[in-house]
């Protein structure tokens, strides 16, 4: 089968590889759509921390935001999964350690992450093998575009839950990328007054089309009382900014990751009596995201700027958008093209 393989910093191409077989407890999925994520870009540039920490190495097959149809099942898997449209969890815990048994498989020390960590091949390919325990079925009302946005949506939904919003709360989202915009969309369904801050004209122009209460360029954030702040950026200076902006007694959610260490002054954290929440992965937010997409409470599809084939992935990872790309922040891949 065809798959996009990254072989080193700035190097990647479509290769013919052996198709996966469904092992015990696994299924093989015919991949319909894959999202290209900032994490994928960091692997392509060589900046991804896992490369330097020993959790990942080249060659690597990327792709952790995906949906498709179950084509085959392995031993001990219910054959009723055959032919079902699905998406799945990225975080695959060992299943037997203390963290996994307590429901924290996403922070298991021995976890694999599809397309990211532990050598687990990702979805930028025609087919993907995945444990049946990671699957989430997609209803017909969630099409392939929305299905491949469930994983970033799960991160966003968990961020909104971490912000503990109540109707009328004022939320500031720092970073209008895919996750930041989905945070804003989910928060609006909770009755929050939502404001978004960005740096690029393109991202700000698109955010303004989404009908939020305010969209502001960096450096022009209004002096309003922010009940909660979500950092969905990759700027190492933003975590400290979020702490400066949030109201005393408020909540900060950190879901964005920078390529270099960021710093906050914990004295400010304590003296403002602020609660800070870190978000890793979508696991606990996947089912809720599917439900909200299915009932049209949130429609994520306008965030997709273009859908390309495998042969165009290298250009996308290098920062080149297709000529016909729309204004949204996300690029999808259809491996069947």
Tab-separated table of C-alpha atoms in Angstrom:
chain	number	residue	atom	x	y	z
A	1	UNK	CA	0.000	0.000	0.000
A	2	UNK	CA	1.011	3.651	-0.306
A	3	UNK	CA	2.079	5.579	2.784
A	4	UNK	CA	3.835	8.865	3.500
A	5	UNK	CA	7.043	8.220	5.423
A	6	UNK	CA	9.261	10.856	7.057
A	7	UNK	CA	12.884	9.680	6.965
A	8	UNK	CA	14.609	12.677	8.551
A	9	UNK	CA	14.303	16.428	9.127
A	10	UNK	CA	12.789	17.930	5.984
A	11	UNK	CA	12.754	14.559	4.211
A	12	UNK	CA	9.678	12.520	3.402
A	13	UNK	CA	7.983	10.817	0.496
A	14	UNK	CA	5.263	8.409	-0.509
A	15	UNK	CA	6.517	4.824	-0.320
A	16	UNK	CA	5.133	1.391	-1.086
A	17	UNK	CA	5.002	-0.455	2.240
A	18	UNK	CA	3.587	-3.734	3.468
A	19	UNK	CA	-0.099	-3.350	4.365
A	20	UNK	CA	-0.982	-4.041	7.994
A	21	UNK	CA	-2.696	-7.200	9.179
A	22	UNK	CA	-5.119	-7.254	12.081
A	23	UNK	CA	-3.451	-8.920	15.046
A	24	UNK	CA	-5.263	-10.229	18.092
A	25	UNK	CA	-7.493	-7.476	19.468
A	26	UNK	CA	-6.914	-5.263	16.439
A	27	UNK	CA	-8.764	-4.085	13.360
A	28	UNK	CA	-7.488	-2.752	10.057
A	29	UNK	CA	-9.148	0.434	8.841
A	30	UNK	CA	-9.403	1.710	5.276
A	31	UNK	CA	-8.412	5.326	5.912
A	32	UNK	CA	-10.762	7.930	4.448
A	33	UNK	CA	-9.368	11.147	5.851
A	34	UNK	CA	-6.374	12.326	7.918
A	35	UNK	CA	-5.677	15.721	9.440
A	36	UNK	CA	-2.206	17.274	9.295
A	37	UNK	CA	-1.352	18.580	12.764
A	38	UNK	CA	1.288	20.897	14.195
A	39	UNK	CA	2.839	17.830	15.829
A	40	UNK	CA	3.317	16.307	12.375
A	41	UNK	CA	5.057	19.476	11.243
A	42	UNK	CA	7.408	19.311	14.241
A	43	UNK	CA	8.375	15.759	13.301
A	44	UNK	CA	9.017	16.901	9.741
A	45	UNK	CA	11.239	19.776	10.887
A	46	UNK	CA	12.986	17.656	13.527
A	47	UNK	CA	11.854	19.875	16.406
A	48	UNK	CA	9.481	17.390	18.046
A	49	UNK	CA	10.636	16.732	21.632
A	50	UNK	CA	9.978	12.973	21.418
A	51	UNK	CA	12.748	12.693	18.831
A	52	UNK	CA	15.240	14.039	21.368
A	53	UNK	CA	13.808	12.146	24.347
A	54	UNK	CA	14.009	8.687	22.779
A	55	UNK	CA	10.257	8.166	22.426
A	56	UNK	CA	10.285	8.375	18.619
A	57	UNK	CA	12.770	8.021	15.778
A	58	UNK	CA	12.970	8.133	12.008
A	59	UNK	CA	11.629	6.703	9.799
A	60	UNK	CA	8.157	7.519	11.046
A	61	UNK	CA	4.708	7.272	9.516
A	62	UNK	CA	2.635	10.193	10.803
A	63	UNK	CA	-1.107	10.762	11.136
A	64	UNK	CA	-3.167	10.678	14.340
A	65	UNK	CA	-6.328	12.603	13.349
A	66	UNK	CA	-8.225	10.133	11.181
A	67	UNK	CA	-11.398	8.324	10.263
A	68	UNK	CA	-12.197	5.390	8.014
A	69	UNK	CA	-14.025	2.094	7.649
A	70	UNK	CA	-13.132	-1.197	9.349
A	71	UNK	CA	-11.929	-3.579	6.614
A	72	UNK	CA	-10.815	-6.592	8.675
A	73	UNK	CA	-10.748	-7.766	12.271
A	74	UNK	CA	-8.295	-9.880	14.206
A	75	UNK	CA	-8.763	-12.660	16.712
A	76	UNK	CA	-11.017	-11.870	19.675
A	77	UNK	CA	-12.639	-8.917	17.886
A	78	UNK	CA	-16.405	-8.779	17.392
A	79	UNK	CA	-17.031	-9.146	13.623
A	80	UNK	CA	-19.841	-6.602	13.987
A	81	UNK	CA	-17.112	-3.950	13.613
A	82	UNK	CA	-16.655	-4.920	9.945
A	83	UNK	CA	-17.847	-2.172	7.625
A	84	UNK	CA	-18.386	0.365	10.388
A	85	UNK	CA	-17.165	3.930	10.052
A	86	UNK	CA	-14.861	4.761	12.931
A	87	UNK	CA	-12.303	7.087	14.403
A	88	UNK	CA	-10.020	6.276	17.297
A	89	UNK	CA	-7.964	7.295	20.281
A	90	UNK	CA	-4.356	8.298	19.674
A	91	UNK	CA	-3.143	7.372	23.156
A	92	UNK	CA	-2.634	3.634	23.663
A	93	UNK	CA	-1.724	2.733	27.242
A	94	UNK	CA	-0.241	-0.596	28.270
A	95	UNK	CA	-3.556	-1.547	29.879
A	96	UNK	CA	-2.220	-3.040	33.109
A	97	UNK	CA	-0.241	-0.387	35.006
A	98	UNK	CA	-1.635	1.670	37.875
A	99	UNK	CA	-2.390	4.642	35.626
A	100	UNK	CA	-4.174	2.582	32.977
A	101	UNK	CA	-6.266	0.719	35.539
A	102	UNK	CA	-7.329	4.078	36.997
A	103	UNK	CA	-8.465	5.315	33.565
A	104	UNK	CA	-5.307	7.289	32.797
A	105	UNK	CA	-4.002	5.350	29.822
A	106	UNK	CA	-3.205	8.622	28.064
A	107	UNK	CA	-0.467	9.281	30.639
A	108	UNK	CA	0.797	5.685	30.844
A	109	UNK	CA	4.597	5.734	30.985
A	110	UNK	CA	4.743	2.891	28.459
A	111	UNK	CA	2.067	4.210	26.114
A	112	UNK	CA	2.227	4.273	22.359
A	113	UNK	CA	0.722	7.139	20.403
A	114	UNK	CA	-0.545	6.459	16.915
A	115	UNK	CA	1.696	8.170	14.402
A	116	UNK	CA	3.700	9.821	17.169
A	117	UNK	CA	5.302	7.674	19.857
A	118	UNK	CA	6.636	4.175	20.299
A	119	UNK	CA	6.924	3.317	16.610
A	120	UNK	CA	3.153	2.897	16.132
A	121	UNK	CA	2.456	3.544	12.434
A	122	UNK	CA	0.069	6.397	11.756
A	123	UNK	CA	-2.782	7.034	9.368
A	124	UNK	CA	-1.019	8.826	6.499
A	125	UNK	CA	-1.456	5.632	4.517
A	126	UNK	CA	-4.166	3.713	2.744
A	127	UNK	CA	-4.691	1.442	5.766
A	128	UNK	CA	-4.137	1.609	9.512
A	129	UNK	CA	-4.021	-1.126	12.168
A	130	UNK	CA	-5.445	-0.058	15.535
A	131	UNK	CA	-6.584	-1.790	18.747
A	132	UNK	CA	-10.329	-2.314	18.845
A	133	UNK	CA	-10.325	-0.798	22.344
A	134	UNK	CA	-9.353	2.547	20.811
A	135	UNK	CA	-12.259	2.688	18.353
A	136	UNK	CA	-15.211	5.053	18.436
A	137	UNK	CA	-18.043	4.467	15.979
A	138	UNK	CA	-19.155	7.419	13.842
A	139	UNK	CA	-22.843	8.017	13.142
A	140	UNK	CA	-23.962	8.852	9.619
A	141	UNK	CA	-24.456	12.477	10.658
A	142	UNK	CA	-20.672	12.826	11.169
A	143	UNK	CA	-19.092	12.788	7.709
A	144	UNK	CA	-15.453	12.051	6.906
A	145	UNK	CA	-14.353	15.668	7.254
A	146	UNK	CA	-15.882	15.976	10.714
A	147	UNK	CA	-14.745	12.446	11.595
A	148	UNK	CA	-11.100	13.384	11.115
A	149	UNK	CA	-11.655	16.423	13.347
A	150	UNK	CA	-12.833	14.377	16.324
A	151	UNK	CA	-9.317	14.028	17.761
A	152	UNK	CA	-8.531	17.777	17.885
A	153	UNK	CA	-12.108	18.297	19.017
A	154	UNK	CA	-11.529	15.973	21.948
A	155	UNK	CA	-8.560	18.075	23.051
A	156	UNK	CA	-10.688	21.201	22.732
A	157	UNK	CA	-13.627	19.745	24.644
A	158	UNK	CA	-11.349	18.622	27.471
A	159	UNK	CA	-9.923	22.159	27.565
A	160	UNK	CA	-13.387	23.651	27.916
A	161	UNK	CA	-14.176	21.208	30.694
A	162	UNK	CA	-10.905	22.203	32.367
A	163	UNK	CA	-11.965	25.840	32.244
A	164	UNK	CA	-15.111	24.921	34.266
A	165	UNK	CA	-17.186	27.596	32.558
A	166	UNK	CA	-20.634	28.667	33.636
A	167	UNK	CA	-23.089	30.634	31.454
A	168	UNK	CA	-22.024	34.241	31.177
A	169	UNK	CA	-18.342	33.599	31.968
A	170	UNK	CA	-15.884	35.462	29.782
A	171	UNK	CA	-13.290	33.221	28.107
A	172	UNK	CA	-10.133	34.320	26.304
A	173	UNK	CA	-8.597	31.847	23.842
A	174	UNK	CA	-4.978	32.549	22.929
A	175	UNK	CA	-4.230	30.999	19.528
A	176	UNK	CA	-6.784	30.649	16.689
A	177	UNK	CA	-5.499	27.370	15.267
A	178	UNK	CA	-7.687	24.298	14.932
A	179	UNK	CA	-7.779	23.432	18.636
A	180	UNK	CA	-8.131	27.054	19.732
A	181	UNK	CA	-11.065	27.648	17.408
A	182	UNK	CA	-12.731	24.415	18.498
A	183	UNK	CA	-12.252	25.477	22.124
A	184	UNK	CA	-14.037	28.701	21.257
A	185	UNK	CA	-16.851	26.851	19.465
A	186	UNK	CA	-17.420	24.391	22.312
A	187	UNK	CA	-17.244	27.153	24.934
A	188	UNK	CA	-19.903	29.125	23.119
A	189	UNK	CA	-22.268	26.171	23.414
A	190	UNK	CA	-21.713	26.375	27.196
A	191	UNK	CA	-23.072	29.933	27.217
A	192	UNK	CA	-19.694	31.644	27.593
A	193	UNK	CA	-18.752	34.998	26.092
A	194	UNK	CA	-15.834	33.986	23.876
A	195	UNK	CA	-12.917	36.119	22.684
A	196	UNK	CA	-10.003	34.939	20.529
A	197	UNK	CA	-6.486	36.372	20.183
A	198	UNK	CA	-4.092	35.683	17.304
A	199	UNK	CA	-1.039	37.007	15.538
A	200	UNK	CA	-1.446	36.431	11.787
A	201	UNK	CA	-3.851	38.407	9.640
A	202	UNK	CA	-5.021	35.216	7.928
A	203	UNK	CA	-5.981	33.471	11.163
A	204	UNK	CA	-7.628	36.576	12.587
A	205	UNK	CA	-9.649	37.165	9.426
A	206	UNK	CA	-10.958	33.600	9.545
A	207	UNK	CA	-11.742	33.761	13.273
A	208	UNK	CA	-13.822	36.884	12.638
A	209	UNK	CA	-16.094	34.843	10.350
A	210	UNK	CA	-17.019	32.527	13.244
A	211	UNK	CA	-19.156	35.048	15.116
A	212	UNK	CA	-17.294	35.181	18.427
A	213	UNK	CA	-17.792	38.098	20.805
A	214	UNK	CA	-14.337	39.468	20.059
A	215	UNK	CA	-11.310	38.698	17.895
A	216	UNK	CA	-8.173	40.610	18.805
A	217	UNK	CA	-4.626	40.932	17.472
A	218	UNK	CA	-1.831	40.220	19.926
A	219	UNK	CA	-0.913	43.422	21.720
A	220	UNK	CA	-4.443	44.829	21.564
A	221	UNK	CA	-6.201	42.586	24.067
A	222	UNK	CA	-8.875	44.624	25.845
A	223	UNK	CA	-8.597	45.110	29.614
A	224	UNK	CA	-11.605	42.978	30.512
A	225	UNK	CA	-12.011	40.574	33.436
A	226	UNK	CA	-11.200	37.149	31.973
A	227	UNK	CA	-12.801	34.385	34.042
A	228	UNK	CA	-10.789	31.761	32.189
A	229	UNK	CA	-7.948	31.768	29.665
A	230	UNK	CA	-7.007	28.903	27.357
A	231	UNK	CA	-3.504	28.867	25.882
A	232	UNK	CA	-3.837	27.026	22.577
A	233	UNK	CA	-0.725	28.606	21.059
A	234	UNK	CA	2.816	27.366	20.450
A	235	UNK	CA	4.488	30.552	21.690
A	236	UNK	CA	6.717	30.046	24.771
A	237	UNK	CA	5.824	33.551	26.018
A	238	UNK	CA	2.063	32.962	26.058
A	239	UNK	CA	1.740	30.808	29.221
A	240	UNK	CA	3.009	33.715	31.321
A	241	UNK	CA	0.715	36.105	29.452
A	242	UNK	CA	-2.255	33.870	30.224
A	243	UNK	CA	-1.395	34.021	33.922
A	244	UNK	CA	-1.131	37.801	33.812
A	245	UNK	CA	-4.507	38.146	32.085
A	246	UNK	CA	-6.720	35.751	34.037
A	247	UNK	CA	-8.860	37.074	36.886
A	248	UNK	CA	-7.837	36.202	40.454
A	249	UNK	CA	-9.587	32.982	41.357
A	250	UNK	CA	-9.938	32.116	37.667
A	251	UNK	CA	-8.688	29.173	35.652
A	252	UNK	CA	-5.984	28.763	33.007
A	253	UNK	CA	-5.906	25.805	30.651
A	254	UNK	CA	-2.665	24.925	28.893
A	255	UNK	CA	-3.287	22.792	25.791
A	256	UNK	CA	-0.742	24.351	23.398
A	257	UNK	CA	2.905	23.281	23.385
A	258	UNK	CA	5.883	25.368	22.320
A	259	UNK	CA	9.028	24.004	20.756
A	260	UNK	CA	11.121	25.415	23.621
A	261	UNK	CA	10.476	25.549	27.386
A	262	UNK	CA	8.052	28.170	28.643
A	263	UNK	CA	8.119	29.854	32.050
A	264	UNK	CA	5.520	31.128	34.487
A	265	UNK	CA	5.993	32.788	37.875
A	266	UNK	CA	4.359	30.441	40.383
A	267	UNK	CA	4.271	33.289	42.889
A	268	UNK	CA	1.724	35.000	40.662
A	269	UNK	CA	-0.178	31.740	40.327
A	270	UNK	CA	-0.426	31.403	44.101
A	271	UNK	CA	-1.051	35.054	44.936
A	272	UNK	CA	-3.868	35.254	42.386
A	273	UNK	CA	-5.309	31.936	43.643
A	274	UNK	CA	-5.466	30.686	40.054
A	275	UNK	CA	-6.153	27.092	39.045
A	276	UNK	CA	-3.935	25.888	36.161
A	277	UNK	CA	-4.947	22.799	34.156
A	278	UNK	CA	-2.805	20.898	31.665
A	279	UNK	CA	-4.405	18.921	28.828
A	280	UNK	CA	-2.701	15.969	27.126
A	281	UNK	CA	-4.670	14.131	24.488
A	282	UNK	CA	-8.282	13.767	23.491
A	283	UNK	CA	-9.108	10.410	25.092
A	284	UNK	CA	-11.777	11.496	27.575
A	285	UNK	CA	-13.254	13.982	25.103
A	286	UNK	CA	-13.758	11.813	22.031
A	287	UNK	CA	-17.260	10.502	22.783
A	288	UNK	CA	-18.518	13.957	23.768
A	289	UNK	CA	-17.050	15.498	20.627
A	290	UNK	CA	-18.743	12.940	18.391
A	291	UNK	CA	-22.062	13.642	20.119
A	292	UNK	CA	-21.733	17.399	19.641
A	293	UNK	CA	-20.770	17.023	15.991
A	294	UNK	CA	-23.619	14.551	15.440
A	295	UNK	CA	-26.311	16.877	16.813
A	296	UNK	CA	-24.782	19.906	15.005
A	297	UNK	CA	-24.080	21.782	18.230
A	298	UNK	CA	-20.642	22.371	16.691
A	299	UNK	CA	-19.801	22.077	12.986
A	300	UNK	CA	-16.013	21.790	12.602
A	301	UNK	CA	-15.931	21.401	8.830
A	302	UNK	CA	-15.387	25.082	7.918
A	303	UNK	CA	-11.973	24.819	9.615
A	304	UNK	CA	-10.654	22.637	6.769
A	305	UNK	CA	-8.903	24.760	4.148
A	306	UNK	CA	-8.182	21.966	1.657
A	307	UNK	CA	-8.113	18.212	1.161
A	308	UNK	CA	-5.110	16.822	-0.709
A	309	UNK	CA	-3.675	13.444	-1.688
A	310	UNK	CA	-0.667	11.642	-0.235
A	311	UNK	CA	1.623	13.041	-2.927
A	312	UNK	CA	1.007	16.572	-1.630
A	313	UNK	CA	1.734	15.856	2.046
A	314	UNK	CA	5.401	16.855	1.847
A	315	UNK	CA	4.523	20.313	0.625
A	316	UNK	CA	1.902	20.763	3.344
A	317	UNK	CA	4.378	19.712	6.058
A	318	UNK	CA	6.843	22.230	4.625
A	319	UNK	CA	4.246	24.985	5.014
A	320	UNK	CA	2.874	25.224	1.467
A	321	UNK	CA	-0.884	25.458	1.082
A	322	UNK	CA	-2.614	24.284	-2.109
A	323	UNK	CA	-3.513	27.047	-4.536
A	324	UNK	CA	-7.226	26.470	-3.958
A	325	UNK	CA	-6.986	26.456	-0.158
A	326	UNK	CA	-9.673	28.188	1.825
A	327	UNK	CA	-9.116	30.385	4.885
A	328	UNK	CA	-9.335	27.700	7.605
A	329	UNK	CA	-6.334	26.433	9.609
A	330	UNK	CA	-6.557	22.694	8.849
A	331	UNK	CA	-5.437	20.619	5.858
A	332	UNK	CA	-6.840	17.138	5.375
A	333	UNK	CA	-5.438	14.228	3.393
A	334	UNK	CA	-7.440	11.630	1.477
A	335	UNK	CA	-5.026	8.679	1.031
A	336	UNK	CA	-7.233	7.190	-1.675
A	337	UNK	CA	-6.382	10.039	-4.079
